[in-house]
Amino acid sequence: MKPFQNLSRSIKAKNPISIFTNNLSNFPLDSRNITNDLISIFTKQPFPPNNPELESLAPLLNTKVVETVLVGLKNWKTALHFFTWASNQGPYKHNVYTYNAMASILSHARQKAPLRALSMDVVNSRCLMSPGALGFLIRCLGNAGLVVEANLLFDHVQKMGLCVPNSYSYTCLLEVLSKSSCIDLLEMRLKEMNDHGWGFDKYTLTPVLQVYCNMAEFDKALDVFNEIHNRGWVDEYVLSILVLAFSKWGKVDKACELIETMQEKNVRLNKKTFCSLIYGFVKESRVDKALHLFDKMKKSGFAPDISLYDVIIGGLCVNKDVKKALCLYSEMKEFKIQPDAKIVTKLVSSFSKEELTCFFEEMHEDIDPKASTLLYNAVLTSLVDNGSVHKAYHLLQAIMIGNCNGDGEIGRMFRGKATVPPNTTTFSIVINGLIKTGNLDLAVGLFRDMAQIGCKPGLLLYNNLIDALCTSDRLQESCGLLQEMEDSGIEPTSFTNNCIFGCLCRRHDISGALHLLKKMRIHGHVPWIKHSTSLVKELCKHRKEAEACKFLVDMAEEGFQPDIVAYSACLDGLIKIQEVDQALKLFQDMCAQGYRPDVIAYNILIKGLCKTQRIAEAQNLLHEMEEKGLAPSAVTYNTLIDGLCKTDHLEEAMLFLSMMIEKEREPNAITYSTLINGLCNAGRPDDALVLWNEMGRKGCTPTSIAYMAFIHGLSNCGRPNEALVYLREMEEREMKPDTYVYVALLSAFLVDSNQPLAFEILQEMVDKGKFPDLHDKNHISVRNAMVKLSEDARTCSSIKNLLAKGSIPSASLSVTGIKDGDGPAI
C-alpha cells in the first residue's frame, strides 16, 4: 500500500489543483478555441517556433487557458515548453494553479531538475497561494523525492507572507518528510504545528509513525502507534506500517506478536499486508513462519493467487524442502490454479535425480499436450539457468526431430515419452540463453529453424535478437530481421528502433540515424537520449564539432528535441577547439528554444571563457546561473578562481573563496591548490603558507597535486628549505612527486648557493628514476645544474662518482662538458 493512500483519497476532493474544473464543456467558446489552437500548435512535429498564429494567441492568454492547455498536453517536455513560452508573454503572469498544474506533470514524470527550478520560480515571483494549494505543491515535490526543496518552500512562503499554512499544509509537509531520514526535522515541524494551535489527527500521526519505522526507532514508533490506538484510529493501513517495519528490520517475532494482539482487538490484516509479510519471511529464509501466515491468510477468507504460491514454493525449493513444495503444488491443482513455467522450473531445479524421475512419471500419467510442453520448457529453463546452455540446445534439437533417446540423464527421462512440438516459449528459452552466453550464431541458426517447423517468433524474441546483433555491430542482419518482423505483421516497438538507432550512432552514421528518426517520428517512437548524446560526444571527440551541431539541428527539425546533455557535449567540443563564440551562440539558441541549461552546461562555458581570459563574461554567466535558481558547484568556483589567478586578479580570487564558504560550497584541494599556486606565482609565499595551514584546519587533505604545486611555488619564491620540508611530508604520505618538482628544488638550492642539498636532490632524482631524458623539457635545467655542481669543490667529486657509476643515461653526458678526472670532457 502506498504511504498516505487514505490521506490522499480524503483530501483529493477538498483540495483540487484549480479553482475551476478542467472540463472544456464548461469553458466559454472563445477560450475553448484558444486552448485547442495552442494544444495543436505545441503538439505539432516539428514544432514551428516562429508560427505567426502564436503571436496572435499570446495576448489572449489567461490562467484558465494555460492550465487547461497544460492538462491537455500528453508529454512533459511539450508541457514545459509551453509553460516557459507562456511565462515570457507579458503581461500574462502565472498563478498558483498554473504552477501546480505544471508541478503535477513534472512530478509524475519524475523530472527533478525542472521541478526544483519551478519551486524557486514560485517563490521568486511572489505567487500568493491558499493552504491547500501549498499542500498540493509540497506533495508534488515530495513525490519526486525533493524533500529538502519542499521544506525550504514551506519556510519561504511563510516568511514572505505568501501563505498562512493550516493543518492540511502541515500534514502534507509531514507526509513528505516521512520519506526522508531526518527525524529531527519532522519532530520540529510537529512541535511547530502544535505551537500554532493545529491539532493532530490520524493523518498527522501516520507519517510520524512511518518515519520512525523507516529509521528503526521502534520505541518512538510504538509510542505513536499507542497514541493512535488509544484514540481509536488504528486501521489495517496503520497496523501494516508497523508490522512491515518489524519484518523489514528482522524483528519477525515482534511482528507476529503485534498481529496476534491486534487480532484480539478485531483489527485484521488485509490481503496485501499478509502477502508482504509472507514475501518478507521467505526472503529471510523463515519459510516456516511464511507457511504459518499463509494458513492464517486462507482461514481469514483471502484466496491465495499464483504469485503467492510461486514465492512460497520457491522458498521451500531453496531450503530443499521438496515434500512441502509438492504439497503446495498439489493444493494448487485442487484450487484449479494452473502452475506456470516459473513454478515448474523451480521444482524441477530443486529435485534430485530420483525425485525428478518420479515427478516426470506422475506428470506423464495424465498429462495433456499443454502440460507436456510446460514440463519440457521447465527442464530447458533449468538447464539454461544452471549454465548448461549447450545441453538445452541439443535437447531442443532432439525434441524438434521427435527423438529424445539421448544417453544423458535428461534423455533417459524423456525416453519413450510422447513428445510434443516445441512452441515459441521453448525456442525463446534456449535462444535467449545462447544470446546471454555469447553464442549469437547458434541463436540466429535456431531462430531460422523455428520457421521450418511453423513456429512463429514473437515481438520479444525479435527484439532480443535485434538488440544482440546491434550490440555486436551486425547492422545489416538487424535491419533484415526488422524487415522480416514488419512483413510478418509485428509492429516494431520503440525498443526495436532504438536498438538500431544506437548501432547507427555508434557507427557515426549520421544520415542513417536521421533516416531512421523520420521513420520513428511516424510511429510515435522517441529516440533514446543516450544514443544521440553518445553520437554527439564521439563526433566532438574526433574533431567533428560542426557535424555534431548540425546533427542536433537536424534532430530538432525532425521533431525530437535533443537532451541538454547532448547540447552540453557539443558545447564542450566547441570549447576544446577554442570556438568560444560559436559555443556562446549555441548556448543562446538553446535558451531561446526553451531549454533550461544545467550547472554542467554553464560550467563548460565558464571554463571556455576563463581559458580565453574573458573573465568578466564568465562572471556574468555566474550571476545568470544564480538568477535562474541554479546553485554554482565547487567546479564553477574553482574554474573562476583559476581564471582570476592566471590573469593576476588574486584579490578577486580570494573573495570567491570566501563566497564559497558563505554559500556552503566547501572548498576542496583543487580550490586551495589553485590559490596557493597563484599566490606563489605572485611572489607571496607567506600568504600561500597561511592558506596551506587553513586548508589543514578545515579538514581538507592535500592531494599529490596540491603538494607539488606548493613545493614548486615555494621553490620559485626562493624558499627551498621550506619546500624540502613539504617534499619529505609528501613522501611520508607515500605520494610520488613528478620530475618538475625535483627540478624546481634543485634549481632553488643552487640559486641559494646550497650545492650539497642541490646534489642530494639530484641523487634522489637518479635513485627514484626521475632523471629527465633528452626529450623532456626539464633536461636542459638539470644539465646546467650538473655543470654548476661539477664546478663547486663541495660537490665536484660526487658528480664525477655519479657519472662513473653510469647512473645517468649516456646520452645526457655528451653535452654536459664535465671532465672525468684528468681525462677529456665527458
PDB file of N, CA and C in Angstrom, residues 536-537 539-550 552-553 566-590 604-605 607-609 611-612 614:
ATOM      1  N   VAL A 536      26.948  12.574 -30.447  1.00  0.00           N
ATOM      2  CA  VAL A 536      27.491  13.940 -30.385  1.00  0.00           C
ATOM      3  C   VAL A 536      28.861  13.944 -29.703  1.00  0.00           C
ATOM      4  N   LYS A 537      28.982  13.204 -28.612  1.00  0.00           N
ATOM      5  CA  LYS A 537      30.267  13.136 -27.892  1.00  0.00           C
ATOM      6  C   LYS A 537      31.361  12.552 -28.773  1.00  0.00           C
ATOM      7  N   LEU A 539      31.472  12.451 -32.080  1.00  0.00           N
ATOM      8  CA  LEU A 539      31.807  13.381 -33.166  1.00  0.00           C
ATOM      9  C   LEU A 539      32.734  14.483 -32.651  1.00  0.00           C
ATOM     10  N   CYS A 540      32.421  15.007 -31.477  1.00  0.00           N
ATOM     11  CA  CYS A 540      33.275  16.060 -30.893  1.00  0.00           C
ATOM     12  C   CYS A 540      34.656  15.511 -30.557  1.00  0.00           C
ATOM     13  N   LYS A 541      34.701  14.276 -30.086  1.00  0.00           N
ATOM     14  CA  LYS A 541      35.969  13.631 -29.735  1.00  0.00           C
ATOM     15  C   LYS A 541      36.863  13.509 -30.971  1.00  0.00           C
ATOM     16  N   HIS A 542      36.249  13.310 -32.152  1.00  0.00           N
ATOM     17  CA  HIS A 542      37.013  13.151 -33.400  1.00  0.00           C
ATOM     18  C   HIS A 542      37.083  14.470 -34.173  1.00  0.00           C
ATOM     19  N   ARG A 543      36.934  15.585 -33.432  1.00  0.00           N
ATOM     20  CA  ARG A 543      37.085  16.919 -34.003  1.00  0.00           C
ATOM     21  C   ARG A 543      36.074  17.205 -35.108  1.00  0.00           C
ATOM     22  N   LYS A 544      34.865  16.683 -34.954  1.00  0.00           N
ATOM     23  CA  LYS A 544      33.814  16.924 -35.939  1.00  0.00           C
ATOM     24  C   LYS A 544      32.679  17.702 -35.285  1.00  0.00           C
ATOM     25  N   GLU A 545      33.046  18.835 -34.646  1.00  0.00           N
ATOM     26  CA  GLU A 545      32.070  19.628 -33.893  1.00  0.00           C
ATOM     27  C   GLU A 545      30.973  20.197 -34.791  1.00  0.00           C
ATOM     28  N   ALA A 546      31.343  20.605 -35.995  1.00  0.00           N
ATOM     29  CA  ALA A 546      30.344  21.163 -36.922  1.00  0.00           C
ATOM     30  C   ALA A 546      29.283  20.122 -37.264  1.00  0.00           C
ATOM     31  N   GLU A 547      29.720  18.864 -37.509  1.00  0.00           N
ATOM     32  CA  GLU A 547      28.767  17.791 -37.803  1.00  0.00           C
ATOM     33  C   GLU A 547      27.867  17.508 -36.596  1.00  0.00           C
ATOM     34  N   ALA A 548      28.451  17.592 -35.395  1.00  0.00           N
ATOM     35  CA  ALA A 548      27.673  17.351 -34.171  1.00  0.00           C
ATOM     36  C   ALA A 548      26.581  18.393 -34.021  1.00  0.00           C
ATOM     37  N   CYS A 549      26.939  19.670 -34.245  1.00  0.00           N
ATOM     38  CA  CYS A 549      25.945  20.753 -34.134  1.00  0.00           C
ATOM     39  C   CYS A 549      24.844  20.594 -35.175  1.00  0.00           C
ATOM     40  N   LYS A 550      25.237  20.241 -36.404  1.00  0.00           N
ATOM     41  CA  LYS A 550      24.245  20.067 -37.467  1.00  0.00           C
ATOM     42  C   LYS A 550      23.310  18.902 -37.158  1.00  0.00           C
ATOM     43  N   LEU A 552      22.325  17.916 -34.233  1.00  0.00           N
ATOM     44  CA  LEU A 552      21.354  18.380 -33.231  1.00  0.00           C
ATOM     45  C   LEU A 552      20.266  19.226 -33.887  1.00  0.00           C
ATOM     46  N   VAL A 553      20.669  20.080 -34.818  1.00  0.00           N
ATOM     47  CA  VAL A 553      19.694  20.920 -35.536  1.00  0.00           C
ATOM     48  C   VAL A 553      18.749  20.040 -36.352  1.00  0.00           C
ATOM     49  N   ALA A 566      23.243  16.293 -24.489  1.00  0.00           N
ATOM     50  CA  ALA A 566      23.791  16.293 -25.855  1.00  0.00           C
ATOM     51  C   ALA A 566      24.298  17.684 -26.222  1.00  0.00           C
ATOM     52  N   TYR A 567      23.513  18.707 -25.877  1.00  0.00           N
ATOM     53  CA  TYR A 567      23.951  20.073 -26.139  1.00  0.00           C
ATOM     54  C   TYR A 567      25.232  20.389 -25.362  1.00  0.00           C
ATOM     55  N   SER A 568      25.302  19.931 -24.125  1.00  0.00           N
ATOM     56  CA  SER A 568      26.493  20.182 -23.306  1.00  0.00           C
ATOM     57  C   SER A 568      27.726  19.528 -23.926  1.00  0.00           C
ATOM     58  N   ALA A 569      27.544  18.321 -24.467  1.00  0.00           N
ATOM     59  CA  ALA A 569      28.655  17.630 -25.132  1.00  0.00           C
ATOM     60  C   ALA A 569      29.133  18.443 -26.334  1.00  0.00           C
ATOM     61  N   CYS A 570      28.186  19.020 -27.058  1.00  0.00           N
ATOM     62  CA  CYS A 570      28.536  19.835 -28.220  1.00  0.00           C
ATOM     63  C   CYS A 570      29.243  21.123 -27.776  1.00  0.00           C
ATOM     64  N   LEU A 571      28.749  21.735 -26.714  1.00  0.00           N
ATOM     65  CA  LEU A 571      29.395  22.929 -26.161  1.00  0.00           C
ATOM     66  C   LEU A 571      30.837  22.620 -25.772  1.00  0.00           C
ATOM     67  N   ASP A 572      31.026  21.479 -25.112  1.00  0.00           N
ATOM     68  CA  ASP A 572      32.354  21.079 -24.657  1.00  0.00           C
ATOM     69  C   ASP A 572      33.294  20.870 -25.841  1.00  0.00           C
ATOM     70  N   GLY A 573      32.771  20.270 -26.909  1.00  0.00           N
ATOM     71  CA  GLY A 573      33.582  20.060 -28.107  1.00  0.00           C
ATOM     72  C   GLY A 573      34.025  21.377 -28.731  1.00  0.00           C
ATOM     73  N   LEU A 574      33.100  22.355 -28.791  1.00  0.00           N
ATOM     74  CA  LEU A 574      33.442  23.660 -29.357  1.00  0.00           C
ATOM     75  C   LEU A 574      34.474  24.387 -28.491  1.00  0.00           C
ATOM     76  N   ILE A 575      34.332  24.264 -27.187  1.00  0.00           N
ATOM     77  CA  ILE A 575      35.287  24.910 -26.273  1.00  0.00           C
ATOM     78  C   ILE A 575      36.677  24.313 -26.456  1.00  0.00           C
ATOM     79  N   LYS A 576      36.742  22.997 -26.647  1.00  0.00           N
ATOM     80  CA  LYS A 576      38.042  22.333 -26.783  1.00  0.00           C
ATOM     81  C   LYS A 576      38.802  22.779 -28.027  1.00  0.00           C
ATOM     82  N   ILE A 577      38.078  23.201 -29.061  1.00  0.00           N
ATOM     83  CA  ILE A 577      38.771  23.702 -30.252  1.00  0.00           C
ATOM     84  C   ILE A 577      38.781  25.236 -30.248  1.00  0.00           C
ATOM     85  N   GLN A 578      38.489  25.812 -29.074  1.00  0.00           N
ATOM     86  CA  GLN A 578      38.572  27.255 -28.832  1.00  0.00           C
ATOM     87  C   GLN A 578      37.585  28.066 -29.663  1.00  0.00           C
ATOM     88  N   GLU A 579      36.463  27.447 -30.023  1.00  0.00           N
ATOM     89  CA  GLU A 579      35.387  28.171 -30.707  1.00  0.00           C
ATOM     90  C   GLU A 579      34.398  28.669 -29.655  1.00  0.00           C
ATOM     91  N   VAL A 580      34.881  29.596 -28.824  1.00  0.00           N
ATOM     92  CA  VAL A 580      34.076  30.034 -27.675  1.00  0.00           C
ATOM     93  C   VAL A 580      32.848  30.810 -28.136  1.00  0.00           C
ATOM     94  N   ASP A 581      33.012  31.690 -29.124  1.00  0.00           N
ATOM     95  CA  ASP A 581      31.871  32.488 -29.599  1.00  0.00           C
ATOM     96  C   ASP A 581      30.793  31.605 -30.217  1.00  0.00           C
ATOM     97  N   GLN A 582      31.203  30.575 -30.941  1.00  0.00           N
ATOM     98  CA  GLN A 582      30.227  29.645 -31.517  1.00  0.00           C
ATOM     99  C   GLN A 582      29.509  28.882 -30.410  1.00  0.00           C
ATOM    100  N   ALA A 583      30.245  28.539 -29.347  1.00  0.00           N
ATOM    101  CA  ALA A 583      29.625  27.855 -28.206  1.00  0.00           C
ATOM    102  C   ALA A 583      28.612  28.765 -27.521  1.00  0.00           C
ATOM    103  N   LEU A 584      28.936  30.058 -27.389  1.00  0.00           N
ATOM    104  CA  LEU A 584      28.003  31.015 -26.781  1.00  0.00           C
ATOM    105  C   LEU A 584      26.744  31.158 -27.616  1.00  0.00           C
ATOM    106  N   LYS A 585      26.909  31.160 -28.947  1.00  0.00           N
ATOM    107  CA  LYS A 585      25.727  31.269 -29.818  1.00  0.00           C
ATOM    108  C   LYS A 585      24.835  30.034 -29.680  1.00  0.00           C
ATOM    109  N   LEU A 586      25.459  28.845 -29.639  1.00  0.00           N
ATOM    110  CA  LEU A 586      24.685  27.615 -29.452  1.00  0.00           C
ATOM    111  C   LEU A 586      23.950  27.653 -28.122  1.00  0.00           C
ATOM    112  N   PHE A 587      24.611  28.149 -27.094  1.00  0.00           N
ATOM    113  CA  PHE A 587      24.003  28.264 -25.767  1.00  0.00           C
ATOM    114  C   PHE A 587      22.779  29.188 -25.812  1.00  0.00           C
ATOM    115  N   GLN A 588      22.923  30.341 -26.493  1.00  0.00           N
ATOM    116  CA  GLN A 588      21.803  31.285 -26.604  1.00  0.00           C
ATOM    117  C   GLN A 588      20.646  30.672 -27.387  1.00  0.00           C
ATOM    118  N   ASP A 589      20.970  29.917 -28.440  1.00  0.00           N
ATOM    119  CA  ASP A 589      19.925  29.243 -29.227  1.00  0.00           C
ATOM    120  C   ASP A 589      19.169  28.231 -28.372  1.00  0.00           C
ATOM    121  N   MET A 590      19.915  27.500 -27.524  1.00  0.00           N
ATOM    122  CA  MET A 590      19.281  26.534 -26.610  1.00  0.00           C
ATOM    123  C   MET A 590      18.257  27.231 -25.728  1.00  0.00           C
ATOM    124  N   ILE A 604      30.830  24.454 -18.435  1.00  0.00           N
ATOM    125  CA  ILE A 604      31.590  24.287 -19.685  1.00  0.00           C
ATOM    126  C   ILE A 604      31.896  25.648 -20.300  1.00  0.00           C
ATOM    127  N   LEU A 605      30.863  26.512 -20.358  1.00  0.00           N
ATOM    128  CA  LEU A 605      31.057  27.838 -20.945  1.00  0.00           C
ATOM    129  C   LEU A 605      31.992  28.697 -20.097  1.00  0.00           C
ATOM    130  N   LYS A 607      34.351  27.718 -18.174  1.00  0.00           N
ATOM    131  CA  LYS A 607      35.714  27.212 -18.371  1.00  0.00           C
ATOM    132  C   LYS A 607      36.310  27.754 -19.673  1.00  0.00           C
ATOM    133  N   GLY A 608      35.516  27.751 -20.743  1.00  0.00           N
ATOM    134  CA  GLY A 608      35.992  28.250 -22.029  1.00  0.00           C
ATOM    135  C   GLY A 608      36.321  29.731 -21.977  1.00  0.00           C
ATOM    136  N   LEU A 609      35.459  30.498 -21.325  1.00  0.00           N
ATOM    137  CA  LEU A 609      35.702  31.942 -21.209  1.00  0.00           C
ATOM    138  C   LEU A 609      36.937  32.229 -20.365  1.00  0.00           C
ATOM    139  N   LYS A 611      39.533  30.266 -19.969  1.00  0.00           N
ATOM    140  CA  LYS A 611      40.729  29.856 -20.706  1.00  0.00           C
ATOM    141  C   LYS A 611      41.160  30.916 -21.711  1.00  0.00           C
ATOM    142  N   THR A 612      40.177  31.667 -22.224  1.00  0.00           N
ATOM    143  CA  THR A 612      40.499  32.728 -23.184  1.00  0.00           C
ATOM    144  C   THR A 612      40.567  34.091 -22.500  1.00  0.00           C
ATOM    145  N   ARG A 614      38.488  35.738 -20.724  1.00  0.00           N
ATOM    146  CA  ARG A 614      37.292  36.608 -20.778  1.00  0.00           C
ATOM    147  C   ARG A 614      36.557  36.466 -19.445  1.00  0.00           C
TER     148      ARG A 614
END
